[in-house]
Short mmCIF file of C-alpha atoms in Angstrom, two decimals:
data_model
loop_
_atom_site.label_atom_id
_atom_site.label_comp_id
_atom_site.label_asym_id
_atom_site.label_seq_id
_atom_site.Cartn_x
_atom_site.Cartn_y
_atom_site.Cartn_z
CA UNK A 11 30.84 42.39 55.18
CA UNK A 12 34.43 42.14 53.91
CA UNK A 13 35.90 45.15 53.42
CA UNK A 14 38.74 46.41 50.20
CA UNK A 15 41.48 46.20 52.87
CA UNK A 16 41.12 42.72 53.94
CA UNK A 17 41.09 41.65 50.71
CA UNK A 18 44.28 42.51 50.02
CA UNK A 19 45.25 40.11 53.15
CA UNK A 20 43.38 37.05 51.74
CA UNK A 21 46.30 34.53 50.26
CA UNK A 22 46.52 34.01 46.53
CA UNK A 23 45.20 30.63 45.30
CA UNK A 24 47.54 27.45 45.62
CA UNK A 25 49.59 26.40 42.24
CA UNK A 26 49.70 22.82 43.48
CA UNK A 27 46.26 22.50 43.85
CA UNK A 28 45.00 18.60 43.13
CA UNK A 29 44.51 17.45 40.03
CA UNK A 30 41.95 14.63 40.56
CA UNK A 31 38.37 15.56 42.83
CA UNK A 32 36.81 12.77 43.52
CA UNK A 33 33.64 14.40 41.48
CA UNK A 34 36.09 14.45 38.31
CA UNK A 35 37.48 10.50 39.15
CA UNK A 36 33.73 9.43 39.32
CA UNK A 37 32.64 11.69 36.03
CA UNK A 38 35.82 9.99 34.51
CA UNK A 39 34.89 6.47 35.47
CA UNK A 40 31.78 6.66 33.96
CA UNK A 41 33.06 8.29 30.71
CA UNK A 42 35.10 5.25 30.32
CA UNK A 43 32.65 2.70 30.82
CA UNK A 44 30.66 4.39 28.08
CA UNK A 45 33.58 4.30 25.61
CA UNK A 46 33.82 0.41 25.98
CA UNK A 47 30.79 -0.24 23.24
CA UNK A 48 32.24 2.43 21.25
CA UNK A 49 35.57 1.04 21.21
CA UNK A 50 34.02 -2.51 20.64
CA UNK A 51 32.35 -1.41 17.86
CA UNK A 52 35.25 0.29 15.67
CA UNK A 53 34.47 3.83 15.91
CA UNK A 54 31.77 4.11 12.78
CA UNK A 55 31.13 7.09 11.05
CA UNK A 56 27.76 7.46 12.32
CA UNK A 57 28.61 7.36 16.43
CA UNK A 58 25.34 8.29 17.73
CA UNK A 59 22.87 5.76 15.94
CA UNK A 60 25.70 2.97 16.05
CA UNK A 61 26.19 3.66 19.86
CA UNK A 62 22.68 3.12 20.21
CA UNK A 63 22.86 -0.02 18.58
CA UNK A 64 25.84 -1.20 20.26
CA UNK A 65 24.60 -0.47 23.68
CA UNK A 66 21.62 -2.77 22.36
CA UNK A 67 24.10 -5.75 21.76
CA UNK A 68 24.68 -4.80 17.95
CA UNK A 69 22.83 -3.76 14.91
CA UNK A 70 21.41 -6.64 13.07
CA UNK A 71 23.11 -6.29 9.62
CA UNK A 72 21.63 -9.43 8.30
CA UNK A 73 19.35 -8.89 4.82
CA UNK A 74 16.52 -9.71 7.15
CA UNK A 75 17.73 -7.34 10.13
CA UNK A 76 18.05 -4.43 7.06
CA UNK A 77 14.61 -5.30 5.96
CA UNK A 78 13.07 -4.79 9.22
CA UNK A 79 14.93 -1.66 9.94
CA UNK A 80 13.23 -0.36 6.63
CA UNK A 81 9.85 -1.39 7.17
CA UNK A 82 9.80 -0.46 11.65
CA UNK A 83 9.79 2.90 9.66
CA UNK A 84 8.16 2.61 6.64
CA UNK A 85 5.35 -0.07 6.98
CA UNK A 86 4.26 -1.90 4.14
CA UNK A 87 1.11 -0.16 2.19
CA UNK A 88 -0.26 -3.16 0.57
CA UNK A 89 -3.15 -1.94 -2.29
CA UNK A 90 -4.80 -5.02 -2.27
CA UNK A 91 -6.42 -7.21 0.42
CA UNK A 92 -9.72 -9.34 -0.13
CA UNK A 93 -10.31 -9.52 3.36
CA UNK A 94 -13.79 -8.08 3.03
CA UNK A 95 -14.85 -11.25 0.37
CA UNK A 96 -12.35 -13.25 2.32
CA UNK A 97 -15.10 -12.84 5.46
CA UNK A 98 -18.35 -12.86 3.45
CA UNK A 99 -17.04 -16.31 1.13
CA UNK A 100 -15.86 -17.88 4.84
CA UNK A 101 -18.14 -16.19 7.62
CA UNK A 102 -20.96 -14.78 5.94
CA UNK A 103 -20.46 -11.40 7.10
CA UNK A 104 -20.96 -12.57 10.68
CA UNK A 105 -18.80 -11.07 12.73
CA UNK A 106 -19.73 -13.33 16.09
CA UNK A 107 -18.07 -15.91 14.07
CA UNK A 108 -14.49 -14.46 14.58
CA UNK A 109 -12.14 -12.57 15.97
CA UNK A 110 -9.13 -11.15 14.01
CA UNK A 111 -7.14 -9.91 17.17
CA UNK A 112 -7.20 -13.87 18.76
CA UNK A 113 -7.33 -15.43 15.75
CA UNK A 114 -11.05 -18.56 16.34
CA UNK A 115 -10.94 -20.67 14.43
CA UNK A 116 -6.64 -21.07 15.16
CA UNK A 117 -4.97 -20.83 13.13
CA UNK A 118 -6.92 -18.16 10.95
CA UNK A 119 -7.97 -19.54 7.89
CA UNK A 120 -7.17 -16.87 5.50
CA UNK A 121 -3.96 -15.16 5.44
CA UNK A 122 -4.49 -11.64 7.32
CA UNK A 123 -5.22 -11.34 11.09
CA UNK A 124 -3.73 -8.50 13.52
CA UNK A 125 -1.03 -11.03 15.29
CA UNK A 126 0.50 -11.20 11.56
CA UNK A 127 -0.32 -7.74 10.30
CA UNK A 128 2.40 -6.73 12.88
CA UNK A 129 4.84 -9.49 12.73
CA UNK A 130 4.68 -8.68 8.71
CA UNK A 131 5.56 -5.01 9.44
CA UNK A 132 1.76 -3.85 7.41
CA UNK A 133 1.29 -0.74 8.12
CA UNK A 134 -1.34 0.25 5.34
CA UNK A 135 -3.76 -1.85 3.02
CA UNK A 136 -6.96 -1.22 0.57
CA UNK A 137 -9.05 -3.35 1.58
CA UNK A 138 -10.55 -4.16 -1.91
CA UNK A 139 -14.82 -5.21 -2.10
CA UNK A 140 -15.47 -7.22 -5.19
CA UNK A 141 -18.34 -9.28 -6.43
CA UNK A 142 -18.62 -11.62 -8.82
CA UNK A 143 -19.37 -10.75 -12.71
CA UNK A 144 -22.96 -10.23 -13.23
CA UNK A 145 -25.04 -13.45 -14.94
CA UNK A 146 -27.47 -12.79 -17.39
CA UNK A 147 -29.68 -15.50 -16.19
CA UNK A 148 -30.02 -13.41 -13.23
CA UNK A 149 -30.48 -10.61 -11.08
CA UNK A 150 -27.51 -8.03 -11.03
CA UNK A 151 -27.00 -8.01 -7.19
CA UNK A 152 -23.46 -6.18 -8.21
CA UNK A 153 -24.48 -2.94 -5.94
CA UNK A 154 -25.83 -4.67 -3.21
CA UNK A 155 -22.96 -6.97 -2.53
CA UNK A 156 -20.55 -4.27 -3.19
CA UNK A 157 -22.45 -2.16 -0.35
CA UNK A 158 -22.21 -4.92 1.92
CA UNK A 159 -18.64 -5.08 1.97
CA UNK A 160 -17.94 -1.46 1.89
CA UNK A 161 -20.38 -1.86 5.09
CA UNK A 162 -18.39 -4.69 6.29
CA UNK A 163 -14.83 -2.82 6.55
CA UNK A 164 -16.90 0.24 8.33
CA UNK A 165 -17.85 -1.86 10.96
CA UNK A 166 -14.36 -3.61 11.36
CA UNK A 167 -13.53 -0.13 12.26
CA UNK A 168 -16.01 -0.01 14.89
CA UNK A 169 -15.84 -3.50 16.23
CA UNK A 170 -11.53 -3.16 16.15
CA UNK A 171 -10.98 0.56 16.96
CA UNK A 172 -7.58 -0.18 18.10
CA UNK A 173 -6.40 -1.46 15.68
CA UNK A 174 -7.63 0.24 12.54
CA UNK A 175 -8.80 3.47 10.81
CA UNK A 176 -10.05 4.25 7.60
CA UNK A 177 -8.21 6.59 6.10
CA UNK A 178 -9.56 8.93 3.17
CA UNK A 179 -6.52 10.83 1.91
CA UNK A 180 -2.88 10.92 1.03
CA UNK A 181 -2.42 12.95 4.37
CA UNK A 182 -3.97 10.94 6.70
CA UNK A 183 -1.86 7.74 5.03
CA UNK A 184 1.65 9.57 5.84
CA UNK A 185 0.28 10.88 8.95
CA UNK A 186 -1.56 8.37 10.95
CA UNK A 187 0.16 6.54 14.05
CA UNK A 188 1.53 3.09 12.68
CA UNK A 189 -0.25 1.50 16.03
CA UNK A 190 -3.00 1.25 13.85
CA UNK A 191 -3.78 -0.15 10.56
CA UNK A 192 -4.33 2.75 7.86
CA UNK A 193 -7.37 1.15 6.12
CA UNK A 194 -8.78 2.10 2.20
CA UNK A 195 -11.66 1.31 0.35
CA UNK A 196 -11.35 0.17 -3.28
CA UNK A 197 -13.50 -1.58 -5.75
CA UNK A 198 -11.95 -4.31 -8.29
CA UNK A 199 -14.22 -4.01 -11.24
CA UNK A 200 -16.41 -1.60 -12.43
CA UNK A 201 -19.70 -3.84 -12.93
CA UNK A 202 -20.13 -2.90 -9.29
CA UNK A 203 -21.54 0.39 -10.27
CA UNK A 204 -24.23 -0.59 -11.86
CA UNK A 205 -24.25 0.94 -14.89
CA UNK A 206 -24.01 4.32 -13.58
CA UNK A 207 -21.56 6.98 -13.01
CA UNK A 208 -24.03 8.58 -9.61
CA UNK A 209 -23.04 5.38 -7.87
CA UNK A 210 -19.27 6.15 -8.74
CA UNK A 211 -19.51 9.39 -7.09
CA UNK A 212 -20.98 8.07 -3.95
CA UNK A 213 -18.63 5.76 -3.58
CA UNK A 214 -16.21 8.36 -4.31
CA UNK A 215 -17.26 10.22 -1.24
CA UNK A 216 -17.15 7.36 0.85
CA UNK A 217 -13.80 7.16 0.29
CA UNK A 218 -12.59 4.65 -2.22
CA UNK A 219 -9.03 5.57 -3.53
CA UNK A 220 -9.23 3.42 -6.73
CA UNK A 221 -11.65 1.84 -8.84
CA UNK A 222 -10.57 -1.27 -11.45
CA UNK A 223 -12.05 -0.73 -14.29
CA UNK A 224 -12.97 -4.18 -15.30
CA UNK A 225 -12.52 -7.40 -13.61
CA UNK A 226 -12.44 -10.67 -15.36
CA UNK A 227 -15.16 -10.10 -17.71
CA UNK A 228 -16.27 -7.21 -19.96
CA UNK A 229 -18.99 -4.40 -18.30
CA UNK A 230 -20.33 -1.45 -20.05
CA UNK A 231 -17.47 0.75 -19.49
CA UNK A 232 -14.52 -1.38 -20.36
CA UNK A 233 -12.64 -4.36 -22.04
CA UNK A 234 -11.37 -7.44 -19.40
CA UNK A 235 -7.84 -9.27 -19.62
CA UNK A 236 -9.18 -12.68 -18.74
CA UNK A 237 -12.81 -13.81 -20.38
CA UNK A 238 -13.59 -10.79 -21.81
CA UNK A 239 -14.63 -10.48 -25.22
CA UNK A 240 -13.44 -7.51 -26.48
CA UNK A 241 -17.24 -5.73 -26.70
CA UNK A 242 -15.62 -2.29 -26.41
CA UNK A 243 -12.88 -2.07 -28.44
CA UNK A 244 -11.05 -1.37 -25.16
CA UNK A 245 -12.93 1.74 -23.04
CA UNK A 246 -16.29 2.53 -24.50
CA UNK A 247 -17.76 6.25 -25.07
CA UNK A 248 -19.18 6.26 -21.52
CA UNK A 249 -15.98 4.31 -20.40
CA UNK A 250 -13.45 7.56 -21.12
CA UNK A 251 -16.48 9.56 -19.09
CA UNK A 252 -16.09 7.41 -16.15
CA UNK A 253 -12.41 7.96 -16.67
CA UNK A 254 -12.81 11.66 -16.73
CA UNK A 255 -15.11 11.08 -13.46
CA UNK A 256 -12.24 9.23 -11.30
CA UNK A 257 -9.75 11.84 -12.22
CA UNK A 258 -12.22 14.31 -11.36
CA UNK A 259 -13.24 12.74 -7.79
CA UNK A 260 -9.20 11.94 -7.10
CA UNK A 261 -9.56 7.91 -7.64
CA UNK A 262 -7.13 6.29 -9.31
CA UNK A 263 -7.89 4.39 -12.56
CA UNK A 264 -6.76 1.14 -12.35
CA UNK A 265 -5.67 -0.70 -14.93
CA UNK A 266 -5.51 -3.80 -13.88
CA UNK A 267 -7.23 -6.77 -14.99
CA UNK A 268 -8.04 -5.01 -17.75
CA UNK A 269 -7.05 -6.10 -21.60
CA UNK A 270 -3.74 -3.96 -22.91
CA UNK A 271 -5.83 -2.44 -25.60
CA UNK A 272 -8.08 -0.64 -22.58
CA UNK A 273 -4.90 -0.11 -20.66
CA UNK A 274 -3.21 1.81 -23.65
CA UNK A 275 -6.43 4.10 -24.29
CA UNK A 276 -7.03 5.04 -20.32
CA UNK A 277 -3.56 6.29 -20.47
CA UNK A 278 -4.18 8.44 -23.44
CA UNK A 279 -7.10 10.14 -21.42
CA UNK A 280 -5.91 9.80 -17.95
CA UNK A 281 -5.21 13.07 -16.86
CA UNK A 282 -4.02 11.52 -13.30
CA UNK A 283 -0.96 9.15 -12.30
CA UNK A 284 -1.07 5.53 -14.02
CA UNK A 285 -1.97 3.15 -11.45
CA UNK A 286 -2.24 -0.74 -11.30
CA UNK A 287 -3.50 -2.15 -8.10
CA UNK A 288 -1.97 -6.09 -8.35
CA UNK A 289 0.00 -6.89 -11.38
CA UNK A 290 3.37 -8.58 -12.35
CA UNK A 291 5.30 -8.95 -15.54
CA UNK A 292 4.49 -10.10 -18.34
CA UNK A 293 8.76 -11.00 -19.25
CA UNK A 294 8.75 -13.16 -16.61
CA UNK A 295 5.84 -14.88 -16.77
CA UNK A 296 3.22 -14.84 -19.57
CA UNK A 297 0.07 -14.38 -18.28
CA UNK A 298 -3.07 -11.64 -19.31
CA UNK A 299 -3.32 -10.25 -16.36
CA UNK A 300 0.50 -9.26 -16.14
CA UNK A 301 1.82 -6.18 -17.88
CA UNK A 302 3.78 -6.38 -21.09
CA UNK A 303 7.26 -4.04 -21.76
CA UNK A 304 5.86 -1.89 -23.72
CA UNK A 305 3.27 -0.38 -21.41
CA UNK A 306 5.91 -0.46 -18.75
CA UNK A 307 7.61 1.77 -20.89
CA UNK A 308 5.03 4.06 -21.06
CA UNK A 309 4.51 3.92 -16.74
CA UNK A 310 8.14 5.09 -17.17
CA UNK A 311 8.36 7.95 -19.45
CA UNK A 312 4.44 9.03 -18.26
CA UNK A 313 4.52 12.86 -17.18
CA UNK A 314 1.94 12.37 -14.69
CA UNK A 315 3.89 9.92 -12.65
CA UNK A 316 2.46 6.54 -11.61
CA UNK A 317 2.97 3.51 -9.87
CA UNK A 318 2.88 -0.51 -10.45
CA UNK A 319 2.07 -2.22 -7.87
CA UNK A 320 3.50 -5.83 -7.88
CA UNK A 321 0.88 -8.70 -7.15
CA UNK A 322 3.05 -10.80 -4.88
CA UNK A 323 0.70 -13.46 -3.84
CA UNK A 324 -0.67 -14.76 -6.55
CA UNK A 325 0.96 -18.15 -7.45
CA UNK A 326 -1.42 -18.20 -10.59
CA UNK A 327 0.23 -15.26 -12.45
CA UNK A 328 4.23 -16.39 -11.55
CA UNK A 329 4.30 -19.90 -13.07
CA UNK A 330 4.22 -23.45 -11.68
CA UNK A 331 5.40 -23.74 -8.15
CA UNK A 332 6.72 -20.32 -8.07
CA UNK A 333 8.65 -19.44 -4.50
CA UNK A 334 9.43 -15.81 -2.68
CA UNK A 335 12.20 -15.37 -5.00
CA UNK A 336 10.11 -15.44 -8.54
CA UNK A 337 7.91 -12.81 -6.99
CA UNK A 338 11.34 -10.86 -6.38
CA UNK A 339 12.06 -11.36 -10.22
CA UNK A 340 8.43 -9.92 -11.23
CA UNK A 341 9.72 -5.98 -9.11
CA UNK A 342 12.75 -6.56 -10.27
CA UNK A 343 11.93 -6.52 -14.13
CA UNK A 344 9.21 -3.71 -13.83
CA UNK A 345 11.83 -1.83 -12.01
CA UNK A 346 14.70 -1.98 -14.40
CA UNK A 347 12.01 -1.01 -17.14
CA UNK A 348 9.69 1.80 -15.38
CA UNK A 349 12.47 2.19 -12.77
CA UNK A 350 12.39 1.30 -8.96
CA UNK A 351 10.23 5.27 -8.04
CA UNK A 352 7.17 3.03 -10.04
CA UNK A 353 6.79 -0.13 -8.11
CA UNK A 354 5.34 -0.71 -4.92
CA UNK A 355 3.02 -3.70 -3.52
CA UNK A 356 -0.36 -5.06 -4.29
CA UNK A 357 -0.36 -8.58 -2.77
CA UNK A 358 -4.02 -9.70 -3.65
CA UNK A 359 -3.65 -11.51 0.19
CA UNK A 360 -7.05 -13.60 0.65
CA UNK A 361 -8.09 -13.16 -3.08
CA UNK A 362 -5.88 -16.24 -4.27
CA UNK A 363 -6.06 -19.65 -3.65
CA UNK A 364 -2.68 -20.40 -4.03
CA UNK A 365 0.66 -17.97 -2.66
CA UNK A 366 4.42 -18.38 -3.79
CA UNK A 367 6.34 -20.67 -1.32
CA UNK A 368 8.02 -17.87 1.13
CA UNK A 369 5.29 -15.81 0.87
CA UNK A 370 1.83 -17.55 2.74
CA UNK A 371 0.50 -14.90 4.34
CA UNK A 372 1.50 -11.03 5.29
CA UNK A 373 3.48 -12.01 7.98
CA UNK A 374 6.12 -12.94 5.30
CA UNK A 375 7.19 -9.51 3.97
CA UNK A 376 10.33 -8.78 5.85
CA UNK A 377 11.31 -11.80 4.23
CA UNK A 378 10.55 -10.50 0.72
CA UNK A 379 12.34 -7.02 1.45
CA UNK A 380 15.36 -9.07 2.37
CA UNK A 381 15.53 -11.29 -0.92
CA UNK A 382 15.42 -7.90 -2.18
CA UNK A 383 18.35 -6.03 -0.12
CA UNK A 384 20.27 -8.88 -1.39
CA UNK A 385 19.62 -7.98 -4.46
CA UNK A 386 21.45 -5.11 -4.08
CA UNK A 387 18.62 -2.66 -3.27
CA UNK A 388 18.81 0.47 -1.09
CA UNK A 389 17.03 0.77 1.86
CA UNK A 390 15.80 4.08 0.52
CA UNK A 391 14.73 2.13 -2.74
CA UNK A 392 13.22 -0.66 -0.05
CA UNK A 393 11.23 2.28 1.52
CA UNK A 394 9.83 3.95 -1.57
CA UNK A 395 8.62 0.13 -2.45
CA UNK A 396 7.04 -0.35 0.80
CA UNK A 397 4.91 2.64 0.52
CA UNK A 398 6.10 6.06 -0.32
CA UNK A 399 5.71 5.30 -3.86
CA UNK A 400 2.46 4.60 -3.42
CA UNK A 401 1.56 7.78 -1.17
CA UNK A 402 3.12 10.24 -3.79
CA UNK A 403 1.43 9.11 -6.40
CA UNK A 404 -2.39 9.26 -4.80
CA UNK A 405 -1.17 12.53 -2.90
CA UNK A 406 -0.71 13.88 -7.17
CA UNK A 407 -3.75 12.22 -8.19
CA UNK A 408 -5.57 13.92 -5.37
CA UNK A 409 -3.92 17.47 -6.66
CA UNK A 410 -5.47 16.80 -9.86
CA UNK A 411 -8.56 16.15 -8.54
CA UNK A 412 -8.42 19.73 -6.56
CA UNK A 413 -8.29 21.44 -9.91
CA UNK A 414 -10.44 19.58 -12.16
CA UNK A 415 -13.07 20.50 -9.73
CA UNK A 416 -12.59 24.36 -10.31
CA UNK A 417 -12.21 23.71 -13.99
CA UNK A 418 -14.81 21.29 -15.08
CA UNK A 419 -18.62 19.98 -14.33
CA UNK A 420 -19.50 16.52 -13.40
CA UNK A 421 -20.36 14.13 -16.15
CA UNK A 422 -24.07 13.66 -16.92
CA UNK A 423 -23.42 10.35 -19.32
CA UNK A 424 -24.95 7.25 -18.90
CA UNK A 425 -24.58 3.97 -20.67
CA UNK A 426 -26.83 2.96 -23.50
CA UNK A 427 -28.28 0.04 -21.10
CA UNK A 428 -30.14 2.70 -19.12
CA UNK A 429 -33.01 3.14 -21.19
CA UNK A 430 -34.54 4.26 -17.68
CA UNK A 431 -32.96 7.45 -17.59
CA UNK A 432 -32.43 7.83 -22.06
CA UNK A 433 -36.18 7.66 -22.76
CA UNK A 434 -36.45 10.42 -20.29
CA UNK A 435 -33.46 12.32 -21.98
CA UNK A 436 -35.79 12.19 -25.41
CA UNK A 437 -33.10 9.58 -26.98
#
């Protein structure tokens, strides 16, 4: 123990003391080697994300290298896929006959498999059942089939649990790990219920986020684009029910395919965010099945918000010999109409037989975002397009849903076909 006294003996500390330890030489050795990149690389405004990037060997600021950096964080939602008809058209539904992680046959002979869902940067897709219009000379086999495919992308879930999930919410889109594939179920065409509003609300709880309500060819609810005959007048009485019953169950009403006279009447009643699954523009190429101006307009000024989203692999609605850059020209017109918080992208990917050159399967969508960054988009414009354009609007159509069930009953309508249920009703 020291005591007071001999503290008073100890000498004061030297002035001269050295300048440099050899713990401050190394410390300062090292802080210099780390300066290097930075001083290489201009001193940017941002230092810590550049740094990181220069460390790397230097951020890719190529239209491609912005595209990617979008998309790594905001995956492409895609709201239309055929896969499941893709399979049952080229497989039968048998799924010993291939494998979508090792592609057999090789290559793959449709345009989605896993090795190109992540080289394309998908990180979301609806995986969209349809069946064919019913035939009169024959038995309506509409429910069935559409079963079987809603069964089909259940069991790719269980046979590649790795690689997707089926996701049944707005929340579980934004939310889920982008290891896997976030998987919906839609159905493109209304003829696949049957004639009955109970099969729409199974479905519904399923899961299906949207329902088209007519494919190519009129059904008891509504009015087609292509081959329909007009039978409705647009939506029929039972038609704005089923309307009423999507809302109600949180699915959005799709309106495409449909003619513009059924388009312009679902918006009058739709009390949920306008919604088109796969479309392009009419301006730029004149096709049915694309949207005219002036119901762009009305996606635009539309209180309940909405979202177009732009059919980029179909070949048959862009013109003849259409490339990458025509399908850039059909987002870029419904953007500078509705404006660029209403598009998004709805590829129709193994439902055409025919894709723009630049754009053959979904590995090609970095390539698509880049056309696009050239074009002088943000990448925060590039991100809403990719998917959070997309997840808004079903998040506010799912908010509606929430309150039309405290407010309002189910709908007990049925068609005048079902004579099965209206002699029953005394009608």
């Amino acid at each position: 123990m020291t005591s007071k006294s001999e503290f008073a003996q100890l000498p004061n500390p030297s002035p001269k003391a050295p300048i440099f330890s050899w713990g401050k030489l190394i410390k300062l050795a090292l802080a210099s080697l780390l300066l290097i990149p930075l001083i290489h690389c201009q001193f940017p405004r941002e230092i810590a994300s550049h740094f990181r990037d220069c460390v790397r060997g230097g951020k890719d600021t190529t239209p491609l290298g912005a595209a990617i950096d979008v998309l790594t964080k905001f995956p492409v939602l895609d709201s239309h896929l055929d896969l499941p008809i893709a399979l049952r058209e080229e497989f039968g539904l048998d799924f010993a006959a291939f494998n979508l992680t090792t592609p057999t046959p090789s290559p793959f002979p449709m345009h989605i498999d896993f090795q190109r869902t992540r080289k394309g940067h998908l990180g979301s897709a609806s995986f969209s059942s349809f069946v064919e219009c019913p035939s009169p000379d024959s038995a309506d086999t509409s429910v069935r089939d559409t079963l079987e495919q809603l069964d089909t992308v259940f069991l790719l879930e269980e046979e590649y649990p790795d690689y997707i999930k089926i996701v049944r919410s707005a929340h579980e889109l934004d939310t889920l790990s982008h290891r896997k594939l976030a998987v919906m179920l839609s159905l493109e065409g209304a003829h696949q219920l049957g004639d009955s509003l109970s099969a729409l609300r199974l479905y519904a709880r399923l899961g299906i986020k949207y329902l088209t309500l007519a494919h190519n060819c009129d059904n008891v609810f509504a009015d087609a684009a292509v081959e329909g005959q007009r039978s409705n007048g647009g939506l029929s009485d039972v038609g704005r029910e089923l309307v009423g019953e999507l809302n109600r169950y949180g699915v959005l009403v799709d309106i495409s395919h449909v003619s513009d006279e059924t388009a312009h009447q679902a918006i009058d009643i739709n009390k949920g965010p306008l919604f088109w699954s796969h479309s392009g523009a009419r301006a730029i190429y004149d096709h049915p099945r694309n949207v005219p101006d002036d119901l762009l307009v009305r996606l635009r000024d539309n209180p309940n918000d909405g979202v177009l989203q732009v059919v980029v692999a179909a070949a048959d609605f862009m013109g003849d010999s259409p490339s990458l850059r025509d399908a850039a020209d059909h987002i870029e017109h419904i953007a500078s109409v509705a404006g660029k918080a209403h598009v998004g992208i709805g590829s129709d990917f193994d439902g055409v037989p025919t894709t723009p050159e630049g754009l053959e399967d979904i590995s090609t969508y970095p390539a698509l975002f880049a056309e696009l960054y050239k074009r002088g988009w943000t990448k925060a414009e590039l991100a809403g397009l990719a998917r959070k354009n997309f997840i808004r609007v079903l998040k506010k159509a799912e908010s509606v849903s929430r309150s039309l069930k405290r407010t309002s009953a189910p709908s007990m309508a049925v068609p005048p076909t079902r004579h099965d249920l209206l002699n029953n009703r005394g009608q």
